[in-house]
Amino acid sequence: MSGILRKEAFILPEGVIYLDGNSLGPLPKAVAARVQKMIADEWGDMLIRGWNGAGWMDQPSRVGNQVARIIGAPDGTVVMGDTLSLKVFQALAAAVKMTPKRRVILSDTGNFPSDLYMAEGLVGLLEQGYELRKVAPEEVLGAVDEDVAVVMLTQVDYRTGRTHDMKAVTKAVQAKGAVMLWDLAHSAGAIEVDLAGSNCEFAIGCTYKYLNGGPGAPAFIYVRSDLVETIEPALSGWLGHRQPFAFDLSYKAGAGIERMRVGTPPVIQLTALEVAMELWADVDMAQLRAESIKLQEQFIMEIERDVPQLTLASPRDSAVRGSQVSFRFHEGYAAMQAVIDRGVIGDFRAPDIMRFGFTPMYLDSGDISAAVAIIADVMSNNLWDQEKYKTKSKVT
Amino acid sequence: MSGILRKEAFILPEGVIYLDGNSLGPLPKAVAARVQKMIADEWGDMLIRGWNGAGWMDQPSRVGNQVARIIGAPDGTVVMGDTLSLKVFQALAAAVKMTPKRRVILSDTGNFPSDLYMAEGLVGLLEQGYELRKVAPEEVLGAVDEDVAVVMLTQVDYRTGRTHDMKAVTKAVQAKGAVMLWDLAHSAGAIEVDLAGSNCEFAIGCTYKYLNGGPGAPAFIYVRSDLVETIEPALSGWLGHRQPFAFDLSYKAGAGIERMRVGTPPVIQLTALEVAMELWADVDMAQLRAESIKLQEQFIMEIERDVPQLTLASPRDSAVRGSQVSFRFHEGYAAMQAVIDRGVIGDFRAPDIMRFGFTPMYLDSGDISAAVAIIADVMSNNLWDQEKYKTKSKVT
């Protein structure tokens, strides 16, 4: 369908079918030259004057608006910075201050571990009595009681792709008096998100996956517009100050979403991301979602037809599945290495998940069939059963 | 002197004398091509495989060792990441856990405001009774009592360049049972620092000033090697976990300095910094310090001789001055804009400080005389006294 597929906008290495855009998106073609230009003309030539002259100072909000558009957020409600883990901390710290008599941060065991770790770290700083409570994804709603200050969930499970219903969960959580924080790591650029419509207080996400911002691209944070002037930033850095260059000795939170800025922004990474986000300016997320589901359904159908060794680990119903499909295999790590060796790049998540991401901007149905043929070859001929594929590396 | 001056290694725009390397260092010539190569060959071609194959995962510690060398820290005690403000928070949070009965974070009014703001934010999270206490720089030692948990000081005052005596202050602070945290923002690459010799528990710093890492280059944190296995990271992100890819549901702090990592590192910024740091591999910091002082003494002498309108704001004794010289002028903002307009780039710090940084890697005595001649022309002819120079911009 016109409008979504734009392979020509990406560098896609010869001989590779990239089903790992859910982990690190590929390089948009325009990025290298524009980063080069920023380095030479802005850093090199303007030097310190780049902060005003090249718009570096406003870049976190400017790029925030680019991201806002594809997650259903109004202008001025999203700002970029730091990492997703730090944005978890920042959002949770603000949330617990909003519900001072409640002491529980509730999350689920399907959440990405770093979100849980950051919550643990925050609990360790807060006065005694706070706790992080983790329940199974399907038990979240039943676990929201009057002790729960904030519910923190990742909308799309990083292993299985299972989605939470953002609107329904938010409504139920808020009905119990708790604050809702959504992690959109596997949602932004992957599925339709209607943040404003969901009414959630906070959302966070990263930009190196479906948004193709590059390795270590900065994270984003969203705060509901009616709240942002009243929340107290716990990570109260100078660029979130009302007047950073007044050099006051005391913190005064900045106007609106600017208060969620912390330190000096990573201009080079933000420039790469800003260019990458230009690809999204005209994307209809409903159309992208439909294309993604089509690719996923084709993949599931062909894998189940040709590769009986693999067992679907993702929900079969595409309505509750993000933009990835996962299969279980007892030697999933070795199998994924063997598949990667033949040019089909997915990834592995312990203990037995082979994970494949679907990104209709640079994948078409021919790619899916070609990938399945390679996976089928590896599996039916046991090509994974070699010592070299069985040693676990640090990152997969 | 051979070995320090290496103008040919930097992009220095025609017609500019850059006395603002204490705010944003200039572009090292090798950076643009190497970042380009990283983007094309690593992100573009290796895609997700770059984390292992291109060494992205180890980069924060690898670059940390490059920085360690020039601040007197052993290998394995420094790691890169995030921003200086966040590293303040991280170090303070660890420090207050080490002294559980003490409730005061002590700093001075000469500290960079963001350090104070981050301490305020931390105090807001901790149980009641904690406070941030700010005293004049010369009153710090007298203010360390049995309530003080940690003393946080920036070694070189960002306005005046006045230094604290790292070794003596640390010794006095520790004698009173408090923990010592040094901010090396204006020290790293500027003056000789002997972190290990000072015995301080924590240090932090940034890399976009004297280390020329580029706008938004990541920060660093140092933890004394005997402590690092026992401190509890409050910003407990997945890349500080002992086994990030085991995806445990609970945090276990990583080995050594790795536990001070938080989220996914900014690989593009780190690559720029890693290249910039190669310029430091053979630098003798004692020699660099001597060269810096020579340039500063020349500048002070010539300004006082030729520009009587300016009053020295920095200490006259170079032994207690960092690598910058500041002058006061009642219309300092306008004067600095006029000077910048003529190619001498320094900066302004409210209310009346004109600040000039000295960086012997790319400045020589001819530059200093040329800069003074321009400043003298601007001041003696009142060239600053124009409306266009008097409007304060957001960043200076």
Coordinates of C-alpha atoms in Angstrom, one line a residue, chain B residues 102 104 106 133 140-149 151 173 176-178:
Chain B
R102 CA 23.4 11.7 59.2
V104 CA 22.6 16.8 55.8
L106 CA 26.4 20.0 52.5
R133 CA 22.7 23.0 53.4
V140 CA 32.5 24.6 54.1
L141 CA 35.0 23.1 56.4
G142 CA 33.6 24.8 59.5
A143 CA 30.2 23.6 58.6
V144 CA 31.0 19.9 58.6
D145 CA 29.4 18.5 61.8
E146 CA 28.1 15.1 62.9
D147 CA 24.9 15.7 60.9
V148 CA 26.6 16.0 57.6
A149 CA 26.3 12.8 55.5
V151 CA 29.9 17.1 51.2
V173 CA 35.5 16.1 55.6
K176 CA 34.4 14.4 60.6
G177 CA 32.9 11.1 59.3
A178 CA 31.3 12.5 56.1

